[in-house]
PDB file of C-alpha atoms and ligand atoms in Angstrom:
ATOM      1  CA  MET A 286     -41.143   0.323   9.082  1.00 94.00           C
ATOM      2  CA  ILE A 287     -37.910   2.278   8.786  1.00 96.00           C
ATOM      3  CA  ILE A 288     -35.323   0.853  11.182  1.00 97.00           C
ATOM      4  CA  GLY A 289     -33.160   3.560  12.732  1.00 97.00           C
ATOM      5  CA  LYS A 290     -29.591   2.597  13.607  1.00 98.00           C
ATOM      6  CA  SER A 291     -27.648   3.374  16.769  1.00 98.00           C
ATOM      7  CA  LYS A 292     -24.210   4.964  16.634  1.00 97.00           C
ATOM      8  CA  LYS A 293     -22.692   1.566  17.337  1.00 97.00           C
ATOM      9  CA  GLU A 294     -24.623  -0.013  14.472  1.00 98.00           C
ATOM     10  CA  ILE A 295     -23.552   2.754  12.124  1.00 97.00           C
ATOM     11  CA  ASP A 296     -19.933   2.110  13.152  1.00 96.00           C
ATOM     12  CA  LYS A 297     -20.388  -1.504  12.019  1.00 97.00           C
ATOM     13  CA  MET A 298     -22.099  -0.394   8.824  1.00 97.00           C
ATOM     14  CA  ARG A 299     -19.160   1.945   8.165  1.00 96.00           C
ATOM     15  CA  THR A 300     -16.775  -1.023   8.320  1.00 95.00           C
ATOM     16  CA  ALA A 301     -18.983  -3.079   5.989  1.00 97.00           C
ATOM     17  CA  GLY A 302     -19.416  -0.080   3.702  1.00 97.00           C
ATOM     18  CA  GLN A 303     -15.711   0.679   3.489  1.00 96.00           C
ATOM     19  CA  LEU A 304     -14.963  -2.929   2.566  1.00 96.00           C
ATOM     20  CA  THR A 305     -17.684  -2.861  -0.091  1.00 97.00           C
ATOM     21  CA  GLY A 306     -16.273   0.395  -1.471  1.00 97.00           C
ATOM     22  CA  LEU A 307     -12.741  -0.985  -1.564  1.00 96.00           C
ATOM     23  CA  VAL A 308     -13.851  -4.123  -3.395  1.00 97.00           C
ATOM     24  CA  LEU A 309     -15.693  -1.978  -5.952  1.00 97.00           C
ATOM     25  CA  GLN A 310     -12.586   0.172  -6.519  1.00 95.00           C
ATOM     26  CA  GLU A 311     -10.562  -2.965  -7.167  1.00 95.00           C
ATOM     27  CA  LEU A 312     -13.140  -4.347  -9.574  1.00 97.00           C
ATOM     28  CA  LYS A 313     -13.236  -1.039 -11.390  1.00 96.00           C
ATOM     29  CA  GLY A 314      -9.516  -1.404 -12.049  1.00 95.00           C
ATOM     30  CA  LEU A 315     -10.037  -4.875 -13.512  1.00 97.00           C
ATOM     31  CA  ALA A 316     -12.711  -3.730 -15.975  1.00 97.00           C
ATOM     32  CA  GLN A 317     -10.546  -3.418 -19.109  1.00 97.00           C
ATOM     33  CA  PRO A 318     -11.133  -4.377 -22.752  1.00 98.00           C
ATOM     34  CA  GLY A 319     -10.722  -8.167 -23.180  1.00 98.00           C
ATOM     35  CA  VAL A 320     -11.720  -9.035 -19.614  1.00 98.00           C
ATOM     36  CA  THR A 321     -14.905 -11.082 -19.200  1.00 98.00           C
ATOM     37  CA  THR A 322     -17.530 -10.034 -16.704  1.00 98.00           C
ATOM     38  CA  ILE A 323     -17.490 -13.486 -15.076  1.00 98.00           C
ATOM     39  CA  GLU A 324     -13.763 -12.994 -14.319  1.00 98.00           C
ATOM     40  CA  ILE A 325     -14.695  -9.816 -12.480  1.00 98.00           C
ATOM     41  CA  ASP A 326     -17.403 -11.682 -10.579  1.00 98.00           C
ATOM     42  CA  ARG A 327     -14.906 -14.361  -9.486  1.00 98.00           C
ATOM     43  CA  ALA A 328     -12.404 -11.712  -8.374  1.00 97.00           C
ATOM     44  CA  ALA A 329     -15.169 -10.050  -6.358  1.00 98.00           C
ATOM     45  CA  GLU A 330     -16.139 -13.221  -4.532  1.00 98.00           C
ATOM     46  CA  LYS A 331     -12.529 -14.041  -3.786  1.00 97.00           C
ATOM     47  CA  MET A 332     -11.777 -10.576  -2.415  1.00 96.00           C
ATOM     48  CA  ILE A 333     -14.945 -10.433  -0.315  1.00 97.00           C
ATOM     49  CA  ARG A 334     -14.387 -13.850   1.266  1.00 97.00           C
ATOM     50  CA  ALA A 335     -10.654 -13.198   1.826  1.00 95.00           C
ATOM     51  CA  ALA A 336     -11.588 -10.090   3.787  1.00 95.00           C
ATOM     52  CA  GLY A 337     -13.982 -12.115   5.984  1.00 95.00           C
ATOM     53  CA  GLY A 338     -17.164 -10.911   4.303  1.00 97.00           C
ATOM     54  CA  LEU A 339     -19.984 -12.629   2.439  1.00 98.00           C
ATOM     55  CA  PRO A 340     -21.112 -11.695  -1.074  1.00 98.00           C
ATOM     56  CA  THR A 341     -24.632 -10.543  -0.187  1.00 98.00           C
ATOM     57  CA  PHE A 342     -26.025 -10.958  -3.693  1.00 98.00           C
ATOM     58  CA  LYS A 343     -25.068 -14.624  -4.047  1.00 98.00           C
ATOM     59  CA  GLY A 344     -28.208 -16.646  -3.386  1.00 97.00           C
ATOM     60  CA  TYR A 345     -30.329 -13.533  -2.765  1.00 97.00           C
ATOM     61  CA  HIS A 346     -33.753 -14.629  -4.077  1.00 96.00           C
ATOM     62  CA  GLY A 347     -31.739 -17.149  -6.074  1.00 96.00           C
ATOM     63  CA  PHE A 348     -29.382 -14.653  -7.751  1.00 97.00           C
ATOM     64  CA  PRO A 349     -26.425 -16.826  -8.750  1.00 97.00           C
ATOM     65  CA  TYR A 350     -23.483 -14.379  -8.670  1.00 98.00           C
ATOM     66  CA  SER A 351     -21.540 -12.076  -6.346  1.00 98.00           C
ATOM     67  CA  ILE A 352     -21.955  -8.918  -8.456  1.00 98.00           C
ATOM     68  CA  CYS A 353     -24.456  -7.576 -10.919  1.00 98.00           C
ATOM     69  CA  ALA A 354     -22.682  -6.884 -14.219  1.00 98.00           C
ATOM     70  CA  SER A 355     -24.725  -4.681 -16.531  1.00 98.00           C
ATOM     71  CA  VAL A 356     -23.224  -3.610 -19.857  1.00 98.00           C
ATOM     72  CA  ASN A 357     -24.504  -0.765 -22.079  1.00 98.00           C
ATOM     73  CA  GLU A 358     -28.299  -1.193 -22.523  1.00 98.00           C
ATOM     74  CA  GLN A 359     -28.445  -3.420 -19.448  1.00 98.00           C
ATOM     75  CA  VAL A 360     -29.831  -1.322 -16.601  1.00 98.00           C
ATOM     76  CA  VAL A 361     -29.353  -3.469 -13.484  1.00 98.00           C
ATOM     77  CA  HIS A 362     -29.183  -7.086 -12.263  1.00 98.00           C
ATOM     78  CA  GLY A 363     -27.102  -8.231 -15.256  1.00 98.00           C
ATOM     79  CA  PHE A 364     -25.598 -11.723 -15.042  1.00 98.00           C
ATOM     80  CA  PRO A 365     -21.807 -11.897 -15.195  1.00 98.00           C
ATOM     81  CA  SER A 366     -20.920 -13.991 -18.257  1.00 98.00           C
ATOM     82  CA  ASP A 367     -18.198 -14.832 -20.742  1.00 98.00           C
ATOM     83  CA  TYR A 368     -18.925 -11.493 -22.472  1.00 98.00           C
ATOM     84  CA  GLU A 369     -15.601  -9.755 -23.089  1.00 98.00           C
ATOM     85  CA  LEU A 370     -15.648  -6.063 -22.289  1.00 98.00           C
ATOM     86  CA  LYS A 371     -14.699  -3.992 -25.280  1.00 98.00           C
ATOM     87  CA  ASP A 372     -13.510  -0.491 -26.060  1.00 98.00           C
ATOM     88  CA  GLY A 373     -16.428   1.941 -25.802  1.00 98.00           C
ATOM     89  CA  ASP A 374     -18.597  -0.081 -23.411  1.00 98.00           C
ATOM     90  CA  ILE A 375     -20.075   1.340 -20.256  1.00 98.00           C
ATOM     91  CA  PHE A 376     -20.129  -1.301 -17.561  1.00 98.00           C
ATOM     92  CA  SER A 377     -22.061  -1.050 -14.344  1.00 98.00           C
ATOM     93  CA  ILE A 378     -20.793  -3.115 -11.407  1.00 98.00           C
ATOM     94  CA  ASP A 379     -23.072  -3.474  -8.394  1.00 98.00           C
ATOM     95  CA  CYS A 380     -21.612  -5.090  -5.309  1.00 98.00           C
ATOM     96  CA  GLY A 381     -22.995  -6.025  -1.892  1.00 98.00           C
ATOM     97  CA  VAL A 382     -21.001  -7.259   1.089  1.00 98.00           C
ATOM     98  CA  THR A 383     -22.196  -8.541   4.443  1.00 98.00           C
ATOM     99  CA  LEU A 384     -19.654  -8.082   7.229  1.00 97.00           C
ATOM    100  CA  GLU A 385     -20.367  -8.873  10.868  1.00 96.00           C
ATOM    101  CA  GLY A 386     -24.070  -8.911  10.211  1.00 97.00           C
ATOM    102  CA  PHE A 387     -24.389  -5.609   8.325  1.00 98.00           C
ATOM    103  CA  VAL A 388     -24.626  -4.940   4.604  1.00 98.00           C
ATOM    104  CA  GLY A 389     -22.880  -2.433   2.327  1.00 98.00           C
ATOM    105  CA  ASP A 390     -24.263  -1.854  -1.168  1.00 98.00           C
ATOM    106  CA  THR A 391     -22.543   0.217  -3.842  1.00 98.00           C
ATOM    107  CA  ALA A 392     -22.354   0.473  -7.627  1.00 98.00           C
ATOM    108  CA  THR A 393     -20.457   2.355 -10.273  1.00 98.00           C
ATOM    109  CA  THR A 394     -20.517   2.607 -14.035  1.00 98.00           C
ATOM    110  CA  VAL A 395     -17.043   2.147 -15.557  1.00 98.00           C
ATOM    111  CA  LEU A 396     -15.963   3.679 -18.869  1.00 98.00           C
ATOM    112  CA  VAL A 397     -14.192   0.830 -20.717  1.00 98.00           C
ATOM    113  CA  GLY A 398     -11.440   2.141 -22.979  1.00 97.00           C
ATOM    114  CA  LYS A 399     -12.434   5.037 -25.220  1.00 98.00           C
ATOM    115  CA  VAL A 400     -16.136   5.802 -24.730  1.00 98.00           C
ATOM    116  CA  SER A 401     -18.129   8.207 -26.931  1.00 98.00           C
ATOM    117  CA  GLU A 402     -18.785  11.673 -25.527  1.00 98.00           C
ATOM    118  CA  THR A 403     -22.552  11.031 -25.588  1.00 98.00           C
ATOM    119  CA  TRP A 404     -22.190   8.002 -23.349  1.00 98.00           C
ATOM    120  CA  ARG A 405     -19.576   9.627 -21.102  1.00 98.00           C
ATOM    121  CA  ALA A 406     -21.957  12.517 -20.514  1.00 98.00           C
ATOM    122  CA  LEU A 407     -24.705  10.077 -19.472  1.00 98.00           C
ATOM    123  CA  VAL A 408     -22.408   8.478 -16.898  1.00 98.00           C
ATOM    124  CA  ARG A 409     -21.236  11.879 -15.661  1.00 98.00           C
ATOM    125  CA  ALA A 410     -24.817  13.131 -15.219  1.00 98.00           C
ATOM    126  CA  THR A 411     -25.762   9.937 -13.364  1.00 98.00           C
ATOM    127  CA  GLU A 412     -22.873  10.502 -10.932  1.00 98.00           C
ATOM    128  CA  GLU A 413     -24.035  14.096 -10.491  1.00 98.00           C
ATOM    129  CA  CYS A 414     -27.561  12.831  -9.771  1.00 98.00           C
ATOM    130  CA  LEU A 415     -26.186  10.677  -6.957  1.00 98.00           C
ATOM    131  CA  ASP A 416     -24.172  13.586  -5.497  1.00 98.00           C
ATOM    132  CA  LEU A 417     -27.267  15.800  -5.556  1.00 98.00           C
ATOM    133  CA  ALA A 418     -29.334  13.035  -3.952  1.00 98.00           C
ATOM    134  CA  ILE A 419     -26.752  12.558  -1.202  1.00 98.00           C
ATOM    135  CA  GLU A 420     -27.011  16.282  -0.382  1.00 98.00           C
ATOM    136  CA  GLN A 421     -30.710  15.706   0.435  1.00 98.00           C
ATOM    137  CA  CYS A 422     -29.953  12.922   2.921  1.00 98.00           C
ATOM    138  CA  ARG A 423     -30.300  15.145   6.009  1.00 98.00           C
ATOM    139  CA  PRO A 424     -32.560  15.187   9.036  1.00 98.00           C
ATOM    140  CA  GLY A 425     -35.685  17.238   8.329  1.00 97.00           C
ATOM    141  CA  LYS A 426     -35.665  16.613   4.566  1.00 98.00           C
ATOM    142  CA  HIS A 427     -38.276  14.305   3.021  1.00 98.00           C
ATOM    143  CA  LEU A 428     -37.839  11.157   0.966  1.00 97.00           C
ATOM    144  CA  GLY A 429     -39.362  12.976  -2.007  1.00 98.00           C
ATOM    145  CA  ASP A 430     -36.467  15.467  -1.919  1.00 98.00           C
ATOM    146  CA  ILE A 431     -34.051  12.668  -2.838  1.00 98.00           C
ATOM    147  CA  GLY A 432     -36.051  11.490  -5.841  1.00 98.00           C
ATOM    148  CA  ALA A 433     -36.785  15.031  -6.951  1.00 98.00           C
ATOM    149  CA  ALA A 434     -33.076  15.930  -6.931  1.00 98.00           C
ATOM    150  CA  VAL A 435     -32.276  12.973  -9.191  1.00 98.00           C
ATOM    151  CA  GLN A 436     -35.209  13.433 -11.520  1.00 98.00           C
ATOM    152  CA  GLN A 437     -34.731  17.175 -12.003  1.00 98.00           C
ATOM    153  CA  HIS A 438     -31.048  16.847 -12.852  1.00 98.00           C
ATOM    154  CA  ALA A 439     -31.507  13.864 -15.174  1.00 98.00           C
ATOM    155  CA  GLU A 440     -34.455  15.342 -17.050  1.00 98.00           C
ATOM    156  CA  ALA A 441     -32.789  18.771 -17.333  1.00 98.00           C
ATOM    157  CA  HIS A 442     -30.085  16.967 -19.355  1.00 98.00           C
ATOM    158  CA  GLY A 443     -32.644  15.189 -21.537  1.00 98.00           C
ATOM    159  CA  TYR A 444     -32.242  11.803 -19.859  1.00 98.00           C
ATOM    160  CA  SER A 445     -34.923   9.609 -18.330  1.00 98.00           C
ATOM    161  CA  VAL A 446     -35.256   8.022 -14.896  1.00 98.00           C
ATOM    162  CA  VAL A 447     -35.988   4.311 -14.472  1.00 98.00           C
ATOM    163  CA  ARG A 448     -39.208   3.820 -12.486  1.00 98.00           C
ATOM    164  CA  GLU A 449     -39.388   0.088 -11.765  1.00 97.00           C
ATOM    165  CA  TYR A 450     -36.191  -0.209  -9.696  1.00 98.00           C
ATOM    166  CA  VAL A 451     -35.420   2.012  -6.722  1.00 98.00           C
ATOM    167  CA  GLY A 452     -33.083   2.609  -3.814  1.00 98.00           C
ATOM    168  CA  HIS A 453     -33.821   1.307  -0.343  1.00 98.00           C
ATOM    169  CA  GLY A 454     -33.156   1.343   3.355  1.00 98.00           C
ATOM    170  CA  ILE A 455     -30.285  -0.947   4.359  1.00 98.00           C
ATOM    171  CA  GLY A 456     -28.943  -2.470   7.558  1.00 98.00           C
ATOM    172  CA  ARG A 457     -28.850  -6.076   8.703  1.00 98.00           C
ATOM    173  CA  ARG A 458     -30.725  -6.845   5.532  1.00 98.00           C
ATOM    174  CA  MET A 459     -29.848  -5.469   2.126  1.00 98.00           C
ATOM    175  CA  HIS A 460     -33.378  -4.304   1.393  1.00 98.00           C
ATOM    176  CA  GLU A 461     -35.186  -2.596   4.230  1.00 98.00           C
ATOM    177  CA  ASP A 462     -37.892   0.053   4.233  1.00 98.00           C
ATOM    178  CA  PRO A 463     -38.291   2.596   2.782  1.00 98.00           C
ATOM    179  CA  GLN A 464     -38.189   2.310  -0.986  1.00 98.00           C
ATOM    180  CA  ILE A 465     -36.298   5.299  -2.392  1.00 98.00           C
ATOM    181  CA  PRO A 466     -37.457   6.145  -5.928  1.00 98.00           C
ATOM    182  CA  ASN A 467     -35.271   8.240  -8.226  1.00 98.00           C
ATOM    183  CA  TYR A 468     -38.250  10.464  -9.002  1.00 98.00           C
ATOM    184  CA  GLY A 469     -40.607  12.420  -6.804  1.00 97.00           C
ATOM    185  CA  ARG A 470     -41.735  15.762  -5.499  1.00 98.00           C
ATOM    186  CA  PRO A 471     -39.866  17.954  -3.041  1.00 98.00           C
ATOM    187  CA  GLY A 472     -41.290  17.912   0.484  1.00 98.00           C
ATOM    188  CA  GLN A 473     -43.321  14.725  -0.096  1.00 97.00           C
ATOM    189  CA  GLY A 474     -43.037  11.411   1.728  1.00 96.00           C
ATOM    190  CA  PRO A 475     -41.721  10.528   5.175  1.00 96.00           C
ATOM    191  CA  LYS A 476     -39.342  12.824   6.989  1.00 97.00           C
ATOM    192  CA  ILE A 477     -35.711  11.772   7.040  1.00 98.00           C
ATOM    193  CA  LYS A 478     -34.235  11.244  10.510  1.00 98.00           C
ATOM    194  CA  ALA A 479     -30.748  10.826  11.929  1.00 98.00           C
ATOM    195  CA  GLY A 480     -29.935   7.119  12.245  1.00 98.00           C
ATOM    196  CA  TYR A 481     -31.532   6.107   8.969  1.00 98.00           C
ATOM    197  CA  VAL A 482     -29.245   4.402   6.473  1.00 98.00           C
ATOM    198  CA  PHE A 483     -30.141   4.496   2.797  1.00 98.00           C
ATOM    199  CA  ALA A 484     -28.822   2.930  -0.389  1.00 98.00           C
ATOM    200  CA  VAL A 485     -29.463   5.570  -3.044  1.00 98.00           C
ATOM    201  CA  GLU A 486     -29.035   4.388  -6.616  1.00 98.00           C
ATOM    202  CA  PRO A 487     -30.002   6.447  -9.647  1.00 98.00           C
ATOM    203  CA  MET A 488     -30.548   4.457 -12.868  1.00 98.00           C
ATOM    204  CA  ILE A 489     -30.539   6.916 -15.757  1.00 98.00           C
ATOM    205  CA  ASN A 490     -31.289   6.153 -19.402  1.00 98.00           C
ATOM    206  CA  LEU A 491     -30.205   7.906 -22.577  1.00 98.00           C
ATOM    207  CA  GLY A 492     -33.580   7.149 -24.212  1.00 98.00           C
ATOM    208  CA  THR A 493     -36.879   5.889 -22.852  1.00 98.00           C
ATOM    209  CA  HIS A 494     -37.309   5.143 -19.156  1.00 98.00           C
ATOM    210  CA  HIS A 495     -39.125   1.904 -20.013  1.00 98.00           C
ATOM    211  CA  THR A 496     -37.370  -1.385 -19.333  1.00 98.00           C
ATOM    212  CA  LYS A 497     -37.888  -5.125 -19.721  1.00 98.00           C
ATOM    213  CA  VAL A 498     -36.446  -8.227 -18.106  1.00 98.00           C
ATOM    214  CA  LEU A 499     -34.535 -10.756 -20.242  1.00 97.00           C
ATOM    215  CA  ALA A 500     -35.329 -14.487 -20.360  1.00 96.00           C
ATOM    216  CA  ASP A 501     -32.805 -15.223 -17.558  1.00 95.00           C
ATOM    217  CA  GLY A 502     -35.386 -13.663 -15.243  1.00 96.00           C
ATOM    218  CA  TRP A 503     -32.962 -11.066 -13.864  1.00 97.00           C
ATOM    219  CA  THR A 504     -31.166  -8.904 -16.414  1.00 97.00           C
ATOM    220  CA  VAL A 505     -33.017  -5.614 -16.908  1.00 98.00           C
ATOM    221  CA  VAL A 506     -32.482  -3.814 -20.235  1.00 98.00           C
ATOM    222  CA  THR A 507     -33.803  -0.591 -21.696  1.00 98.00           C
ATOM    223  CA  LEU A 508     -36.780  -1.135 -23.961  1.00 98.00           C
ATOM    224  CA  ASP A 509     -35.196   0.905 -26.781  1.00 98.00           C
ATOM    225  CA  GLY A 510     -31.738  -0.652 -26.492  1.00 98.00           C
ATOM    226  CA  LYS A 511     -30.098   2.661 -25.639  1.00 98.00           C
ATOM    227  CA  PRO A 512     -27.521   2.771 -22.843  1.00 98.00           C
ATOM    228  CA  SER A 513     -28.222   3.134 -19.145  1.00 98.00           C
ATOM    229  CA  ALA A 514     -25.955   4.139 -16.251  1.00 98.00           C
ATOM    230  CA  HIS A 515     -26.225   3.157 -12.577  1.00 98.00           C
ATOM    231  CA  VAL A 516     -24.349   4.368  -9.515  1.00 98.00           C
ATOM    232  CA  GLU A 517     -25.021   3.719  -5.840  1.00 98.00           C
ATOM    233  CA  HIS A 518     -23.791   4.539  -2.376  1.00 98.00           C
ATOM    234  CA  THR A 519     -24.793   3.487   1.132  1.00 98.00           C
ATOM    235  CA  ILE A 520     -25.376   6.642   3.182  1.00 98.00           C
ATOM    236  CA  ALA A 521     -25.877   7.122   6.913  1.00 98.00           C
ATOM    237  CA  ILE A 522     -27.986  10.122   7.924  1.00 98.00           C
ATOM    238  CA  THR A 523     -26.368  11.886  10.886  1.00 98.00           C
ATOM    239  CA  GLU A 524     -27.286  15.090  12.721  1.00 97.00           C
ATOM    240  CA  ALA A 525     -24.389  16.714  10.854  1.00 97.00           C
ATOM    241  CA  GLY A 526     -25.636  15.497   7.457  1.00 98.00           C
ATOM    242  CA  PRO A 527     -24.941  12.591   5.118  1.00 98.00           C
ATOM    243  CA  GLU A 528     -22.031  10.233   5.694  1.00 98.00           C
ATOM    244  CA  VAL A 529     -21.253   8.143   2.611  1.00 98.00           C
ATOM    245  CA  LEU A 530     -20.257   4.786   4.114  1.00 98.00           C
ATOM    246  CA  THR A 531     -19.172   3.172   0.842  1.00 98.00           C
ATOM    247  CA  ARG A 532     -17.019   6.038  -0.446  1.00 97.00           C
ATOM    248  CA  VAL A 533     -13.281   5.407  -0.382  1.00 93.00           C
ATOM    249  CA  SER A 534     -10.630   7.497  -2.089  1.00 80.00           C
ATOM    250  CA  SER A 535      -8.810   5.725  -4.911  1.00 71.00           C
ATOM    251  CA  GLU A 536      -5.496   6.387  -3.095  1.00 75.00           C
ATOM    252  CA  GLN A 537      -6.848   4.673  -0.005  1.00 72.00           C
ATOM    253  CA  ALA A 538      -8.098   1.765  -2.100  1.00 68.00           C
ATOM    254  CA  GLN A 539      -4.735   1.396  -3.821  1.00 67.00           C
ATOM    255  CA  MET A 540      -2.876   1.435  -0.549  1.00 67.00           C
ATOM    256  CA  VAL A 541      -5.100  -1.158   1.055  1.00 62.00           C
ATOM    257  CA  ALA A 542      -5.060  -3.364  -2.021  1.00 63.00           C
ATOM    258  CA  SER A 543      -1.274  -3.359  -2.257  1.00 62.00           C
ATOM    259  CA  THR A 544      -0.720  -4.101   1.405  1.00 55.00           C
ATOM    260  CA  THR A 545      -3.449  -6.620   2.231  1.00 53.00           C
ATOM    261  CA  ARG A 546      -4.918  -9.845   1.061  1.00 52.00           C
ATOM    262  CA  LEU A 547      -7.563  -7.824  -0.717  1.00 55.00           C
ATOM    263  CA  ALA A 548      -5.152  -7.654  -3.663  1.00 50.00           C
ATOM    264  CA  PRO A 549      -6.555  -9.888  -6.407  1.00 51.00           C
ATOM    265  CA  LYS A 550      -4.360 -12.482  -8.126  1.00 45.00           C
TER     266      LYS A 550
HETATM  267 MG1   MG B 629     -26.544  -2.340  -5.280  1.00 56.41          MG
HETATM  268 MG1   MG B 630     -29.099  -1.335  -3.754  1.00 56.41          MG
END
């Protein structure tokens, strides 16, 4: 069952979403060559707790960390580790924050140092897929319109769309109905209504769409070892159209970080 949210609930989700977006912006800034992904995880947990939130991922079905840290061929759910980011990596950070009972969920893929044009283009197209998907998040559209927008754009560029992992409804729990695949047919599936809140998250691969899970039981990698990009926003559907709850401008993020306890050590 898809749980519609009241205006009041969406106000709370906006606050949670903005915090999640700010944390992600900060983490993005930390993702430099020579930094380990576990350092970024620790910074995330510290920032989230300092702001009065809870790292939603930590303990979720036993997931042991505050962020998912997926480098290069890792698609999603990567474990932060002592891996040092290096020039040319693409690094996806996925972050969830619970604040006053509501969850924000957002992800970005960071270009670390000087990244090849082929890989940059993959990340760019993945971001475009998300923008196109967000445009479909309007009352009267169908769930299939979201997936179709992602799939058409990705495949038009010669990329493939991951099938096994999908976006989702979000609210008091991180994963609510419905599932939101990144593929589909226009006009298919349930109608989108005002008050729904969705986490839309294209996962786009340079090569095959097939994936496998590593021995840690979580980290998803592409089957062919080619890179994958992942971006995500939490979006409220309003009568006026989509409102991206986790989007913050980098200027806003910088200002908040420099003037509040969100600033990492
Ligand atoms: Mg996420
Ligand atoms: Mg998600």
